[in-house]
Short mmCIF file of C-alpha atoms in Angstrom, two decimals:
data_model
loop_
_atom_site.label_atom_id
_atom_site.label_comp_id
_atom_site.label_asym_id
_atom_site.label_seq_id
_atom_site.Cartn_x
_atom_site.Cartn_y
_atom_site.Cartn_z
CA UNK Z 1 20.41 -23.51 19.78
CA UNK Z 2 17.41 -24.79 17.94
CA UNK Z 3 17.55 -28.10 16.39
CA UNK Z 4 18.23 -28.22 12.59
CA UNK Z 5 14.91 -30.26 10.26
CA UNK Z 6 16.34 -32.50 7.77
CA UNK Z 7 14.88 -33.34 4.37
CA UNK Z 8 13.81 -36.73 6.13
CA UNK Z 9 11.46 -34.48 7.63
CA UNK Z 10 9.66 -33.05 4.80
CA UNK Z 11 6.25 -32.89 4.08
CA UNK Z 12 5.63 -35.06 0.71
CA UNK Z 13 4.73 -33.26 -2.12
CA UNK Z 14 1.56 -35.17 -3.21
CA UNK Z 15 -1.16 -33.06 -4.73
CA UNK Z 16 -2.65 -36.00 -6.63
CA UNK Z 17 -5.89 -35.52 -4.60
CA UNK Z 18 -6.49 -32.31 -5.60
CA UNK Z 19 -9.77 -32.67 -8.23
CA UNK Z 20 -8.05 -30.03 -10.90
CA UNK Z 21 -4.60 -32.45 -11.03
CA UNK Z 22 -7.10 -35.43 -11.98
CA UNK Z 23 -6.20 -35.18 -15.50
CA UNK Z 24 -2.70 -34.87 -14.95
CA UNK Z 25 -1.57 -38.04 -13.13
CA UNK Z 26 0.34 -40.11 -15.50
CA UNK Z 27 3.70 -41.26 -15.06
CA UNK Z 28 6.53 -39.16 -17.30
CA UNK Z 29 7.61 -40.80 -20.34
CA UNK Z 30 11.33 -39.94 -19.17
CA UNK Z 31 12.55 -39.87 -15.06
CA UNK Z 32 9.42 -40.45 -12.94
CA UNK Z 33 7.71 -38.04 -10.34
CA UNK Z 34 9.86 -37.57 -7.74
CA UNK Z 35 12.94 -39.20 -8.92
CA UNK Z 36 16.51 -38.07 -7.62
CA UNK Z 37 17.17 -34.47 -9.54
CA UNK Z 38 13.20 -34.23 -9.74
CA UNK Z 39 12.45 -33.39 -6.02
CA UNK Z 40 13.94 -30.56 -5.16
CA UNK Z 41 14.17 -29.93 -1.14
CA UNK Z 42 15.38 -26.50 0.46
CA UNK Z 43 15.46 -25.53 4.05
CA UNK Z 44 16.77 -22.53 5.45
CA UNK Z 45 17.03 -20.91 9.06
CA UNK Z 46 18.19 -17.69 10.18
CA UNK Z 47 19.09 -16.87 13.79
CA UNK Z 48 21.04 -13.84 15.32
CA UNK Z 49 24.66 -14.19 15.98
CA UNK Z 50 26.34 -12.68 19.20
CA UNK Z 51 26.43 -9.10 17.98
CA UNK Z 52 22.57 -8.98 16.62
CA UNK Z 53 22.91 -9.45 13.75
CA UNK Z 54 20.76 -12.05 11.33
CA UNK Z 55 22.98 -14.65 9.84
CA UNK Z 56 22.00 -17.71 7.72
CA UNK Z 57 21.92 -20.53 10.49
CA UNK Z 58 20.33 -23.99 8.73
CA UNK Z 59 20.54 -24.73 5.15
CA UNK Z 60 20.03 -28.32 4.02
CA UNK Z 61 19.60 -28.94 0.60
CA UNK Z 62 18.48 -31.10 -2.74
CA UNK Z 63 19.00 -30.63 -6.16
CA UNK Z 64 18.05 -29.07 -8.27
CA UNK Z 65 18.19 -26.38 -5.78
CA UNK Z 66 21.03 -24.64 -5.04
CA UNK Z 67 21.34 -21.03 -2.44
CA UNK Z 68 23.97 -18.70 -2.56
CA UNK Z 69 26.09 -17.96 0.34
CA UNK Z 70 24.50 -15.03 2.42
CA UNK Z 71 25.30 -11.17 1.16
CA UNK Z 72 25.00 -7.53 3.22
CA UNK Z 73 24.55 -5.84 0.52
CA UNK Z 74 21.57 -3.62 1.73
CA UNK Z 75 22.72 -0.48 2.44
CA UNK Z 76 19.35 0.72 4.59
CA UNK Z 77 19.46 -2.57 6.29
CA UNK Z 78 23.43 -3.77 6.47
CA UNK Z 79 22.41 -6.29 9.11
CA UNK Z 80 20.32 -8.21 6.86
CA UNK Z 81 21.15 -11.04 5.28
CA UNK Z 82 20.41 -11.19 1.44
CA UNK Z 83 19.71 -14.72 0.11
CA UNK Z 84 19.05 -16.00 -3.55
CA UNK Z 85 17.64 -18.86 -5.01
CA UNK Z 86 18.94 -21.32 -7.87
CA UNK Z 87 18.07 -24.38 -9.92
CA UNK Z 88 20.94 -26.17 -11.96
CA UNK Z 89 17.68 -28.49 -13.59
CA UNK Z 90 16.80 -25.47 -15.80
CA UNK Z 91 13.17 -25.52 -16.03
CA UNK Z 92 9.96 -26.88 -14.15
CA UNK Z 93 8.98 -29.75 -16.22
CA UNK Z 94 6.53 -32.81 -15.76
CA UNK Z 95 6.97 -35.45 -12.54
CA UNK Z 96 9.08 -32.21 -10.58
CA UNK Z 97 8.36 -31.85 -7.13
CA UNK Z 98 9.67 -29.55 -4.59
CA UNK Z 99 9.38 -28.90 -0.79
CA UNK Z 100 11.06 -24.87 0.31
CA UNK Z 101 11.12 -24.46 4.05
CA UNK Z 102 11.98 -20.78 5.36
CA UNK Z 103 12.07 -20.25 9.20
CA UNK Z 104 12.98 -17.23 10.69
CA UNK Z 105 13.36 -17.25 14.57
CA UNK Z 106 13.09 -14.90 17.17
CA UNK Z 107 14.50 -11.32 16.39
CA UNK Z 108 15.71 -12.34 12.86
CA UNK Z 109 15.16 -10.46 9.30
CA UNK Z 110 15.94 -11.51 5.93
CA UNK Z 111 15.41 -10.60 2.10
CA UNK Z 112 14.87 -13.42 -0.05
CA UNK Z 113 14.71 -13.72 -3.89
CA UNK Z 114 15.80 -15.89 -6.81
CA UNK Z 115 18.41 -15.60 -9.32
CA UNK Z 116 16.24 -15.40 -12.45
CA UNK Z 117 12.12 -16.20 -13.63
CA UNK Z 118 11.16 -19.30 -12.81
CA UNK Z 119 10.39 -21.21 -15.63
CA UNK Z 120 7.41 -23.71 -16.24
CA UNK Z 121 8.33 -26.11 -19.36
CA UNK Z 122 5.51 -27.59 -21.78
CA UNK Z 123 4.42 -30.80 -19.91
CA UNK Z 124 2.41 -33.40 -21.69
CA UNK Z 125 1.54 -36.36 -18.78
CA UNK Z 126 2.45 -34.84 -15.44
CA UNK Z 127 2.11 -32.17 -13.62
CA UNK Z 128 4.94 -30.13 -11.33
CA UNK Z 129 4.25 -29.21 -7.72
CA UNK Z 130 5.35 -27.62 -4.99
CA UNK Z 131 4.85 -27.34 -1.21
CA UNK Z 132 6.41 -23.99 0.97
CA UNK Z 133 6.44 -23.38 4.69
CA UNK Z 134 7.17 -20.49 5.73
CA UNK Z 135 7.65 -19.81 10.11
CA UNK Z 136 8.30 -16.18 11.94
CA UNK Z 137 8.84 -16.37 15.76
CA UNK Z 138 8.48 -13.30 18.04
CA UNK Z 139 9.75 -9.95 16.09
CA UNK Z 140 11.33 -11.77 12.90
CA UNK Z 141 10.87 -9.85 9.81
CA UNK Z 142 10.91 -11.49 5.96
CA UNK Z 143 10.82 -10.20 2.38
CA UNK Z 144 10.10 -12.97 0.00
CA UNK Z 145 10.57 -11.50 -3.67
CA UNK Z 146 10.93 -13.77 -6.23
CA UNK Z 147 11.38 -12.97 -9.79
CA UNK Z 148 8.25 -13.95 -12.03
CA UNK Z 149 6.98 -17.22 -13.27
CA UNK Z 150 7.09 -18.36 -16.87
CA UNK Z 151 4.47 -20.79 -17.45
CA UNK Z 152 4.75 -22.25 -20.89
CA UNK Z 153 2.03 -23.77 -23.36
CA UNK Z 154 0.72 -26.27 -21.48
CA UNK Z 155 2.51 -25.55 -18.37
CA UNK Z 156 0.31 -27.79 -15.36
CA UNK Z 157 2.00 -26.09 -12.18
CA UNK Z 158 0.08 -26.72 -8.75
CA UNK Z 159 1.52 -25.16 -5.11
CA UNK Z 160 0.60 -24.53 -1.65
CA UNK Z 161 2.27 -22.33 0.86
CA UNK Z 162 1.55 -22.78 4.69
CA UNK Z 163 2.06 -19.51 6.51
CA UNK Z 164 2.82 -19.77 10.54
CA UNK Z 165 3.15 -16.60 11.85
CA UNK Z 166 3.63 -14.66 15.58
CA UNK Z 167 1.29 -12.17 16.42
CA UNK Z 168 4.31 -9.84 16.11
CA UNK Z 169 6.18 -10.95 12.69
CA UNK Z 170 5.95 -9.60 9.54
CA UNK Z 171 6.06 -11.17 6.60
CA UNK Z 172 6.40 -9.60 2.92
CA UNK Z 173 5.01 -12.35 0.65
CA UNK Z 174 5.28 -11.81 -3.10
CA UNK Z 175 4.35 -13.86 -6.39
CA UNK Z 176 4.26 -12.48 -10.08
CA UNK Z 177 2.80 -15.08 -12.89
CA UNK Z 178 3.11 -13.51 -16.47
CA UNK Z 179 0.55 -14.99 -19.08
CA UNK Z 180 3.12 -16.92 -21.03
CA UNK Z 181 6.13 -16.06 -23.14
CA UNK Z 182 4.54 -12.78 -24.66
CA UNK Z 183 7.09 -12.61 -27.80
CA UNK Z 184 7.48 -16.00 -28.21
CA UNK Z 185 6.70 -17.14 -31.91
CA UNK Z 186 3.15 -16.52 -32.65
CA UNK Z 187 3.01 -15.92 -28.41
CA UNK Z 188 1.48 -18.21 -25.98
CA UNK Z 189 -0.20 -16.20 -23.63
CA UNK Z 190 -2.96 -17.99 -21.67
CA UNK Z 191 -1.96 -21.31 -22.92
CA UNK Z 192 -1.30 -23.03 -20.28
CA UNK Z 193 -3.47 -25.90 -19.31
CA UNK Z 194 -3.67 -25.22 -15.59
CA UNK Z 195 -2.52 -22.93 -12.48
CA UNK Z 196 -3.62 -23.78 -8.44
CA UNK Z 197 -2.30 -21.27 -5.83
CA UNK Z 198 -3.23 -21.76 -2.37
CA UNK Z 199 -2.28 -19.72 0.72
CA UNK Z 200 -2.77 -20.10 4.03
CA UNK Z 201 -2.21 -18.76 7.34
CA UNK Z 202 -2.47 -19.76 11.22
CA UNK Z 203 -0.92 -18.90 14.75
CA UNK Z 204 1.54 -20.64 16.05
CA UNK Z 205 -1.14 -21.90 18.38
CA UNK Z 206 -2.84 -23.25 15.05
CA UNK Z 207 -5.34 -20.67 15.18
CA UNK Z 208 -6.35 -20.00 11.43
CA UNK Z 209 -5.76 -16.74 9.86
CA UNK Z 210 -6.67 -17.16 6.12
CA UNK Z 211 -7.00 -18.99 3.23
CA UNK Z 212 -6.83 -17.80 -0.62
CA UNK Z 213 -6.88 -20.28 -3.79
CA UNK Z 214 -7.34 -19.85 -6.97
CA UNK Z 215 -7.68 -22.06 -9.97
CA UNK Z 216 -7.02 -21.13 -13.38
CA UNK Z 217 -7.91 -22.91 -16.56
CA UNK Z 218 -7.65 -20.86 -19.49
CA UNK Z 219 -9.26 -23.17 -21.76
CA UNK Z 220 -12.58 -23.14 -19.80
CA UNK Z 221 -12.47 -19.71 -18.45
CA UNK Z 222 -11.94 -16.94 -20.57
CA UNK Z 223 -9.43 -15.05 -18.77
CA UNK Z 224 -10.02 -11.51 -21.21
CA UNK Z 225 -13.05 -11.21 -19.67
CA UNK Z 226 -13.72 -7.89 -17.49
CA UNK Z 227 -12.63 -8.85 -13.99
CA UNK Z 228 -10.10 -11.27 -14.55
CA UNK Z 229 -7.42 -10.40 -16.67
CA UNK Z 230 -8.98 -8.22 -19.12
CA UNK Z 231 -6.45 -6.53 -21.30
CA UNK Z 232 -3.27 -7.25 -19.27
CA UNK Z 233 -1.01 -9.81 -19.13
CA UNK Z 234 1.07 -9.75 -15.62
CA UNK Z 235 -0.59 -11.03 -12.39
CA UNK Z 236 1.29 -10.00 -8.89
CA UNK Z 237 0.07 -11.35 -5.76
CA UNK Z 238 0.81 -10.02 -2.70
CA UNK Z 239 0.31 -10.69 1.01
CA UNK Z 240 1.58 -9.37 3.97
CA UNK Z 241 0.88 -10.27 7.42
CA UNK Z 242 2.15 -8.03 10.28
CA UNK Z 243 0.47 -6.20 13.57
CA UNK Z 244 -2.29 -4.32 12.94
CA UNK Z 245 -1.34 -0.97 13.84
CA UNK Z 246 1.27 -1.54 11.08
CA UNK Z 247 -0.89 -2.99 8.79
CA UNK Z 248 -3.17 0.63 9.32
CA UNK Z 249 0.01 2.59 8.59
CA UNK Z 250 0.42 0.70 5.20
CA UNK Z 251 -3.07 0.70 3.83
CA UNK Z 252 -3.04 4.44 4.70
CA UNK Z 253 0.12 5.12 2.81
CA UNK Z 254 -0.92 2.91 -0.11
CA UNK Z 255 -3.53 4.00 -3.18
CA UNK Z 256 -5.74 2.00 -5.33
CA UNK Z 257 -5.38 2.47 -8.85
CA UNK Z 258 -6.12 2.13 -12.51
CA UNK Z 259 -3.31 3.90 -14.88
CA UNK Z 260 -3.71 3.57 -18.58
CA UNK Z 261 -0.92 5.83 -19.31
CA UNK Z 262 1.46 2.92 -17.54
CA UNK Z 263 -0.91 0.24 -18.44
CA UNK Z 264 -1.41 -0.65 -14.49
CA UNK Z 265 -3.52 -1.57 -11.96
CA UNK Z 266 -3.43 -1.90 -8.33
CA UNK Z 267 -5.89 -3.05 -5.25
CA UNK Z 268 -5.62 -3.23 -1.62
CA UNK Z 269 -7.90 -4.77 1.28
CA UNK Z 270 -7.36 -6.52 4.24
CA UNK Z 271 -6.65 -10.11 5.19
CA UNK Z 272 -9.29 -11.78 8.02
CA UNK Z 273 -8.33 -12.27 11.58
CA UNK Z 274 -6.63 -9.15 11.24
CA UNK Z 275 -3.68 -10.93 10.02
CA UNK Z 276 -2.23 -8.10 7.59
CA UNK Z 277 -2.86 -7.11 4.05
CA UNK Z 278 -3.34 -8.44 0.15
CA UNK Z 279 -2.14 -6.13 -2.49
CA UNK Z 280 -2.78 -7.37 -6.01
CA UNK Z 281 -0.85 -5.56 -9.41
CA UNK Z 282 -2.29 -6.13 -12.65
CA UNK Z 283 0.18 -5.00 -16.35
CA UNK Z 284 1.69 -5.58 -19.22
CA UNK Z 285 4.88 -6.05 -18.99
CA UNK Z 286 6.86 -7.20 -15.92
CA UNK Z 287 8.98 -4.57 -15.13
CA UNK Z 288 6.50 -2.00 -14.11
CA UNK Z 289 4.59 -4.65 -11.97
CA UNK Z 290 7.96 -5.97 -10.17
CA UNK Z 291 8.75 -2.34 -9.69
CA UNK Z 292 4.89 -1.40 -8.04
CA UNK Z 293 5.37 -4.78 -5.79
CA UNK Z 294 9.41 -3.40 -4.87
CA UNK Z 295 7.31 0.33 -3.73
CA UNK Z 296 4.67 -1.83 -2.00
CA UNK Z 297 7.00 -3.14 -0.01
CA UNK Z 298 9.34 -0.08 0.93
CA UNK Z 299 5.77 1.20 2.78
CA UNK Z 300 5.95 -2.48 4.42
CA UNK Z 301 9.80 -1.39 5.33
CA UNK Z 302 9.32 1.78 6.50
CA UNK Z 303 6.27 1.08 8.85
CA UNK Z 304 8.15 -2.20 10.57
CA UNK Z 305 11.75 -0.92 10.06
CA UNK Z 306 11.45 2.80 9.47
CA UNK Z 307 14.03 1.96 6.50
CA UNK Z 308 12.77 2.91 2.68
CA UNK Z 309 14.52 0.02 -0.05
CA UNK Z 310 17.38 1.12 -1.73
CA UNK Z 311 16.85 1.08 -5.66
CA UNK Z 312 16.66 -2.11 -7.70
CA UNK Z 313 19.70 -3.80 -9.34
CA UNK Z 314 20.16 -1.90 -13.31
CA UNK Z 315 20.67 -5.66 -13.90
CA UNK Z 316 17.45 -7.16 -12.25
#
């Protein structure tokens, strides 16, 4: 039985270092950073029960942040537990903080998603941040596949996920940031003030695998211009670390492209270290990028599990 980590535990969510949150480090006029209701803490552990099959083993958790009893609801993989994410605060605003901590131990396999976009509110002192760890022991297999992030006019959003990862886990790893709420009065695309992604990977030795970050400031970095956004307006981000020989099976099966019928774009390359594989989508709207990340990761499936995904929720 492994020993269950606690929210006294948690790393602190304190990006105030970070040169591109300078501007941003005011106190709230409302409930300060990190008050109760504002730091949101999640932890959840899946382990195998007597029969083999993956079960939901450690949740501890903190508003706003609520998970919803496990579900088998996968038909081509009815031993996998199906877990989604909630938030009773509605949405990100300035002075939240959150901490999500996903282990999956030896043997286990899990699909995780959330229960609608997440959204980032206008924020006018503060910023909102969040820290996710994410461990796979020996054989453990994870889809991550949130639903997309909102961020609103002036939306200051800052996160960094910490990968630790067995040579022999996989791990489906999946973000989708739209440019604003497209249809929203005049629209707002591009205007928030400021976006900072980080992700990074290591053994469970430490060894480090990779690193990614970007920064993006849309009011000093035009993001129309040819080779960042361009014309589109939906960013997915994708990484996926697994053995190599399945990582060659994947970038075999998968195809580069640029579609102007469907208004999409897609890339592929590597990850250093020979840690796996980052898949980027680039369109207009979100449902045609959620459904090229859902196909990306049915290859991922059927390499590792030699199971295709069933078809997406009319509803989703």
């Amino acid at each position: 039985m492994t020993q269950q980590r606690h929210y006294s535990d948690a790393p602190q969510v304190d990006f105030d270092s970070a040169p591109e949150m300078r501007p941003y480090l005011a106190q709230p006029d409302a409930m300060y950073v990190g008050c109760p209701g504002k730091h949101g803490y999640l932890n959840l552990g899946f382990e195998l029960d007597r029969n083999g099959r993956s079960f939901l083993r450690e949740l501890d958790r903190r508003a706003p942040l609520i998970v919803q009893q496990e579900l088998y609801f996968d038909e081509q993989l009815p031993d996998m537990p199906c877990v989604y994410i909630l938030s009773s605060g509605g949405p990100n605003v300035d002075g939240d903080r959150y901490v999500q901590r996903f282990t999956m131990h030896r043997g286990t396999m899990a699909f995780i998603s959330t229960g609608a976009a997440t959204k980032l509110a206008e924020m006018r002192r503060n910023y909102s941040g969040m820290t996710q760890e994410f461990t796979l022991e020996e054989d453990s297999y994870l889809e991550y596949l949130p639903e997309p992030i909102i961020p609103c006019r002036h939306t200051r959003f800052i996160c960094d996920t910490r990968i630790t990862a067995h040579p022999t886990a996989t791990l489906f790893y999946s973000e989708i940031y739209m440019g604003g709420r497209k249809y929203y009065s005049d629209g707002e695309l591009f205007a928030y003030d400021l976006l900072s992604v980080c992700s990074h990977g290591e053994r469970p030795d430490g060894t480090p695998l990779f690193r990614e970050k970007f920064i993006i400031d849309p009011a000093h970095m035009p993001l129309r211009d040819t080779g960042m956004m361009g014309d589109y307006d939906v960013f997915a981000n994708v990484l996926v670390l697994t053995p190599p020989d399945k990582a060659a099976a994947v970038y075999d099966a998968t195809d580069a492209f640029i579609d102007p019928a469907r208004h999409l774009a897609a890339g592929i390359t590597h990850l250093p270290s020979g840690a796996g594989l980052l898949y980027k989508v680039l369109g207009m709207e979100p449902g045609p990028v959620k459904a090229a990340v859902r196909d990306f990761c049915s290859k991922v499936r059927l390499a590792v599990k030699h199971r295709s995904m069933p078809d997406e929720f009319p509803w989703r």
